CSV table of C-alpha atoms in Angstrom, one decimal:
chain,number,residue,atom,x,y,z
A,539,UNK,CA,4.1,6.1,28.8
A,540,UNK,CA,4.6,7.3,25.2
A,541,UNK,CA,2.2,6.6,22.6
A,542,UNK,CA,3.7,3.6,20.4
A,543,UNK,CA,3.1,3.4,17.1
A,544,UNK,CA,3.7,-0.4,15.4
A,545,UNK,CA,4.3,-0.1,11.6
A,546,UNK,CA,4.2,-4.0,10.3
A,547,UNK,CA,5.3,-4.9,6.6
A,548,UNK,CA,2.6,-7.2,5.5
A,549,UNK,CA,3.9,-7.8,2.1
A,550,UNK,CA,7.4,-9.0,2.2
A,551,UNK,CA,7.8,-12.9,1.1
A,552,UNK,CA,11.0,-14.7,0.9
A,553,UNK,CA,12.2,-16.7,-2.2
A,554,UNK,CA,10.9,-20.0,-2.1
A,555,UNK,CA,7.7,-19.2,0.1
A,556,UNK,CA,4.6,-20.3,-0.7
A,557,UNK,CA,3.2,-17.5,-3.1
A,558,UNK,CA,-0.5,-18.0,-2.4
A,559,UNK,CA,0.1,-18.7,1.4
A,560,UNK,CA,-0.9,-15.6,3.7
A,561,UNK,CA,2.1,-13.6,4.0
A,562,UNK,CA,4.2,-13.9,7.0
A,563,UNK,CA,3.9,-10.1,7.8
A,564,UNK,CA,0.3,-10.3,7.5
A,565,UNK,CA,0.0,-13.5,9.8
A,566,UNK,CA,2.4,-10.7,12.4
A,567,UNK,CA,-0.3,-8.2,11.8
A,568,UNK,CA,-3.1,-10.5,12.5
A,569,UNK,CA,-1.4,-11.7,15.5
A,570,UNK,CA,-0.6,-8.1,16.8
A,571,UNK,CA,-4.1,-7.0,16.4
A,572,UNK,CA,-5.3,-10.1,18.7
A,573,UNK,CA,-2.6,-9.1,21.2
A,574,UNK,CA,-4.3,-5.7,21.5
A,575,UNK,CA,-1.3,-4.1,23.0
A,576,UNK,CA,-1.8,-0.7,24.4
A,577,UNK,CA,0.0,1.1,20.9
A,578,UNK,CA,-1.3,1.6,17.7
A,579,UNK,CA,-0.8,-1.1,15.0
A,580,UNK,CA,-0.1,0.1,11.2
A,581,UNK,CA,-0.1,-2.4,8.3
A,582,UNK,CA,2.2,-0.9,5.6
A,583,UNK,CA,3.1,-2.4,2.1
A,584,UNK,CA,6.8,-1.6,2.1
A,585,UNK,CA,9.3,-0.9,5.0
A,586,UNK,CA,12.1,-1.3,2.8
A,587,UNK,CA,13.7,-3.9,4.4
A,588,UNK,CA,12.6,-6.7,1.9
A,589,UNK,CA,16.0,-8.8,2.6
A,590,UNK,CA,15.0,-9.3,6.0
A,591,UNK,CA,11.6,-9.7,6.6
A,592,UNK,CA,9.5,-9.6,8.9
A,593,UNK,CA,9.8,-6.4,9.7
A,594,UNK,CA,8.3,-4.2,12.1
A,595,UNK,CA,9.2,-0.6,13.0
A,596,UNK,CA,8.7,1.0,16.3
A,597,UNK,CA,8.2,4.9,16.7
A,598,UNK,CA,6.9,7.1,19.5
A,599,UNK,CA,6.9,10.8,20.1
A,600,UNK,CA,10.4,12.4,21.1
A,601,UNK,CA,11.7,8.5,21.1
A,602,UNK,CA,14.1,7.0,18.6
A,603,UNK,CA,12.3,4.8,15.9
A,604,UNK,CA,13.3,1.4,15.5
A,605,UNK,CA,13.2,-1.3,12.8
A,606,UNK,CA,13.9,-4.7,13.6
A,607,UNK,CA,13.8,-7.5,10.8
A,608,UNK,CA,14.4,-11.4,10.6
A,609,UNK,CA,11.2,-11.9,12.6
A,610,UNK,CA,8.5,-14.8,12.3
A,611,UNK,CA,5.1,-14.8,12.3
A,612,UNK,CA,4.9,-16.0,16.1
A,613,UNK,CA,6.6,-12.5,17.2
A,614,UNK,CA,3.9,-10.7,18.5
A,615,UNK,CA,4.2,-11.3,22.0
A,616,UNK,CA,7.9,-10.2,21.5
A,617,UNK,CA,6.9,-7.2,19.5
A,618,UNK,CA,4.5,-6.2,22.4
A,619,UNK,CA,7.3,-6.2,24.8
A,620,UNK,CA,9.8,-4.3,22.8
A,621,UNK,CA,7.3,-1.6,22.3
A,622,UNK,CA,6.7,-1.6,26.2
A,623,UNK,CA,10.3,-1.0,26.5
A,624,UNK,CA,10.0,2.0,24.2
A,625,UNK,CA,7.0,3.2,25.4
A,626,UNK,CA,8.4,3.1,29.0
A,627,UNK,CA,11.6,4.6,28.1
A,628,UNK,CA,12.8,7.8,29.8
A,629,UNK,CA,14.7,8.9,27.6
A,630,UNK,CA,13.3,7.6,24.4
A,631,UNK,CA,16.0,4.7,23.7
A,632,UNK,CA,14.9,1.1,23.8
A,633,UNK,CA,16.8,-0.5,26.5
A,634,UNK,CA,18.7,-3.6,26.0
A,635,UNK,CA,18.2,-5.3,29.0
A,636,UNK,CA,14.9,-6.9,28.7
A,637,UNK,CA,14.6,-7.1,25.0
A,638,UNK,CA,13.1,-10.3,23.8
A,639,UNK,CA,15.7,-12.0,21.8
A,640,UNK,CA,15.0,-11.4,18.4
A,641,UNK,CA,15.0,-7.8,19.4
A,642,UNK,CA,18.5,-8.0,20.1
A,643,UNK,CA,19.9,-10.1,16.9
A,644,UNK,CA,17.1,-8.2,14.8
A,645,UNK,CA,18.0,-4.7,14.6
A,646,UNK,CA,18.1,-2.9,11.3
A,647,UNK,CA,18.5,0.7,12.0
A,648,UNK,CA,17.2,3.1,14.9
A,649,UNK,CA,16.8,6.9,13.8
A,650,UNK,CA,17.0,9.8,16.3
A,651,UNK,CA,13.7,11.9,17.3
A,652,UNK,CA,13.4,14.7,14.8
A,653,UNK,CA,15.3,17.4,16.4
A,654,UNK,CA,13.4,19.8,18.4
A,655,UNK,CA,14.5,23.6,19.0
A,656,UNK,CA,15.9,22.8,22.2
A,657,UNK,CA,18.5,20.5,20.3
A,658,UNK,CA,19.2,23.2,18.1
A,659,UNK,CA,20.6,25.5,21.0
A,660,UNK,CA,23.2,23.2,22.5
B,709,UNK,CA,9.5,22.4,1.1
B,710,UNK,CA,9.8,20.5,4.3
B,711,UNK,CA,12.6,20.9,6.9
B,712,UNK,CA,14.9,18.0,6.5
B,713,UNK,CA,17.2,16.4,8.6
B,714,UNK,CA,20.2,14.5,7.6
B,715,UNK,CA,21.7,12.1,10.3
B,716,UNK,CA,24.7,10.8,9.7
B,717,UNK,CA,26.5,7.6,11.6
B,718,UNK,CA,29.9,8.9,12.3
B,719,UNK,CA,30.9,5.9,14.3
B,720,UNK,CA,31.0,3.0,12.0
B,721,UNK,CA,34.0,1.3,10.4
B,722,UNK,CA,34.7,-1.8,8.2
B,723,UNK,CA,36.1,-4.8,9.7
B,724,UNK,CA,40.0,-4.2,8.3
B,725,UNK,CA,39.9,-0.7,7.7
B,726,UNK,CA,42.8,1.4,9.4
B,727,UNK,CA,41.4,1.7,12.7
B,728,UNK,CA,43.4,5.1,13.4
B,729,UNK,CA,42.1,6.5,9.8
B,730,UNK,CA,38.9,9.3,10.3
B,731,UNK,CA,35.7,7.1,10.1
B,732,UNK,CA,34.3,6.8,7.0
B,733,UNK,CA,30.9,8.3,8.4
B,734,UNK,CA,32.9,11.4,9.8
B,735,UNK,CA,34.5,12.1,6.6
B,736,UNK,CA,30.9,12.1,5.2
B,737,UNK,CA,29.8,14.0,7.7
B,738,UNK,CA,32.4,16.8,7.4
B,739,UNK,CA,32.1,16.8,3.6
B,740,UNK,CA,28.3,17.2,4.1
B,741,UNK,CA,28.9,20.0,6.4
B,742,UNK,CA,31.3,21.7,3.8
B,743,UNK,CA,28.7,21.3,1.4
B,744,UNK,CA,26.0,23.2,3.5
B,745,UNK,CA,22.5,22.1,2.0
B,746,UNK,CA,19.2,23.4,3.0
B,747,UNK,CA,19.1,21.1,5.7
B,748,UNK,CA,20.2,19.9,9.2
B,749,UNK,CA,23.1,17.7,9.3
B,750,UNK,CA,23.3,16.1,12.7
B,751,UNK,CA,26.2,13.5,13.6
B,752,UNK,CA,25.1,10.4,15.4
B,753,UNK,CA,27.0,7.4,17.3
B,754,UNK,CA,25.1,4.5,15.6
B,755,UNK,CA,22.2,4.4,13.5
B,756,UNK,CA,22.1,0.6,14.1
B,757,UNK,CA,22.8,-0.2,10.7
B,758,UNK,CA,26.6,-1.5,11.3
B,759,UNK,CA,26.7,-4.1,8.5
B,760,UNK,CA,26.3,-1.9,5.6
B,761,UNK,CA,27.9,1.6,6.6
B,762,UNK,CA,28.6,4.5,5.7
B,763,UNK,CA,24.8,5.2,6.9
B,764,UNK,CA,22.8,8.4,6.8
B,765,UNK,CA,18.7,9.1,7.4
B,766,UNK,CA,16.8,11.3,6.0
B,767,UNK,CA,13.8,12.8,8.0
B,768,UNK,CA,11.3,15.5,7.5
B,769,UNK,CA,7.9,16.6,9.2
B,770,UNK,CA,5.2,14.7,8.0
B,771,UNK,CA,7.3,12.7,5.3
B,772,UNK,CA,8.3,9.1,5.3
B,773,UNK,CA,11.8,8.5,7.1
B,774,UNK,CA,14.8,6.9,4.9
B,775,UNK,CA,17.8,5.0,6.0
B,776,UNK,CA,20.1,4.5,3.4
B,777,UNK,CA,23.4,2.1,3.5
B,778,UNK,CA,26.7,1.3,1.5
B,779,UNK,CA,27.6,4.7,0.9
B,780,UNK,CA,31.3,6.3,0.5
B,781,UNK,CA,32.6,9.4,2.4
B,782,UNK,CA,32.5,11.1,-1.1
B,783,UNK,CA,28.7,10.6,-1.1
B,784,UNK,CA,28.3,14.0,0.2
B,785,UNK,CA,26.7,15.3,-3.0
B,786,UNK,CA,24.2,12.6,-3.6
B,787,UNK,CA,22.8,12.7,-0.2
B,788,UNK,CA,22.5,16.2,-0.8
B,789,UNK,CA,20.3,15.6,-4.0
B,790,UNK,CA,18.3,13.2,-1.8
B,791,UNK,CA,17.7,15.1,0.9
B,792,UNK,CA,16.2,17.6,-1.5
B,793,UNK,CA,14.3,15.1,-3.2
B,794,UNK,CA,12.6,14.5,0.0
B,795,UNK,CA,12.2,18.0,1.0
B,796,UNK,CA,10.5,18.9,-2.0
B,797,UNK,CA,8.2,15.9,-2.1
B,798,UNK,CA,4.1,16.6,-1.9
B,799,UNK,CA,3.1,13.2,-0.8
B,800,UNK,CA,6.1,12.5,1.6
B,801,UNK,CA,7.7,9.5,-0.5
B,802,UNK,CA,11.2,10.2,-2.0
B,803,UNK,CA,10.6,9.8,-5.6
B,804,UNK,CA,12.4,7.0,-7.4
B,805,UNK,CA,13.0,9.3,-10.3
B,806,UNK,CA,15.9,11.5,-10.2
B,807,UNK,CA,17.5,9.4,-7.0
B,808,UNK,CA,21.1,9.1,-7.2
B,809,UNK,CA,22.4,5.5,-8.0
B,810,UNK,CA,23.5,4.9,-4.5
B,811,UNK,CA,19.7,6.0,-3.2
B,812,UNK,CA,18.6,3.2,-5.6
B,813,UNK,CA,20.7,0.3,-4.6
B,814,UNK,CA,21.6,1.6,-0.5
B,815,UNK,CA,18.0,1.5,1.0
B,816,UNK,CA,18.2,0.1,4.2
B,817,UNK,CA,14.8,0.9,5.3
B,818,UNK,CA,12.0,3.3,5.4
B,819,UNK,CA,9.2,4.1,7.9
B,820,UNK,CA,6.0,6.0,7.7
B,821,UNK,CA,5.5,9.6,9.1
B,822,UNK,CA,4.0,9.0,12.7
B,823,UNK,CA,0.1,9.0,12.4
B,824,UNK,CA,-1.6,11.9,12.5
B,825,UNK,CA,-5.6,12.0,14.2
B,826,UNK,CA,-6.6,12.3,10.5
B,827,UNK,CA,-5.1,8.9,9.6
B,828,UNK,CA,-6.9,7.4,12.7
B,829,UNK,CA,-10.3,8.4,11.3
B,830,UNK,CA,-9.5,6.5,7.8
């Protein structure tokens, strides 16, 4: 298993949402913390995906980094499943099969792992 | 200076673009290679930002990873400037000041560096 880090943007708010209410991303972050998955959960002020909040990114050493948006505050269990898929991935890619629906529809970007010296030798 | 890696999606094509023409991202990748900036340039099949191609990501050890879209095949020199800003950044964030215009408008996402043990002690 890879060590997975879940970054959660706790700042975003769609236009028209109650400015006084807890931010949806903050609610998602709190829900994830309660779920206590085998991953590190880190609140972030901005993941740059303001148009399609709520947003999380999933990272793991040697794996691709994934950014997902259009999530709801209720997406905690789905985030845990997606993090588990990345953590268990042998090739560092999140498999399509088994992804919760919001993680099929809501991909914002994916970034390869930082190249290693082995890659350089290819 | 940090070692910067520029990933370029060489696959995307907007609807209506000539299917036989070289892909815009492939042209951007070729232009970047010719410019030979002090960064590693890596072609990638898909960065997941298909709606807003052309797409590049900029990564560096200990720095935030940035994904930019809505770029043109002519954006090579701007990509080099942005990569230089990230490489020279002391705090691992790409400064706003000095960013070429497409790198102000076209941010798709930014992801914090993978947390270190020091972060864990906070």
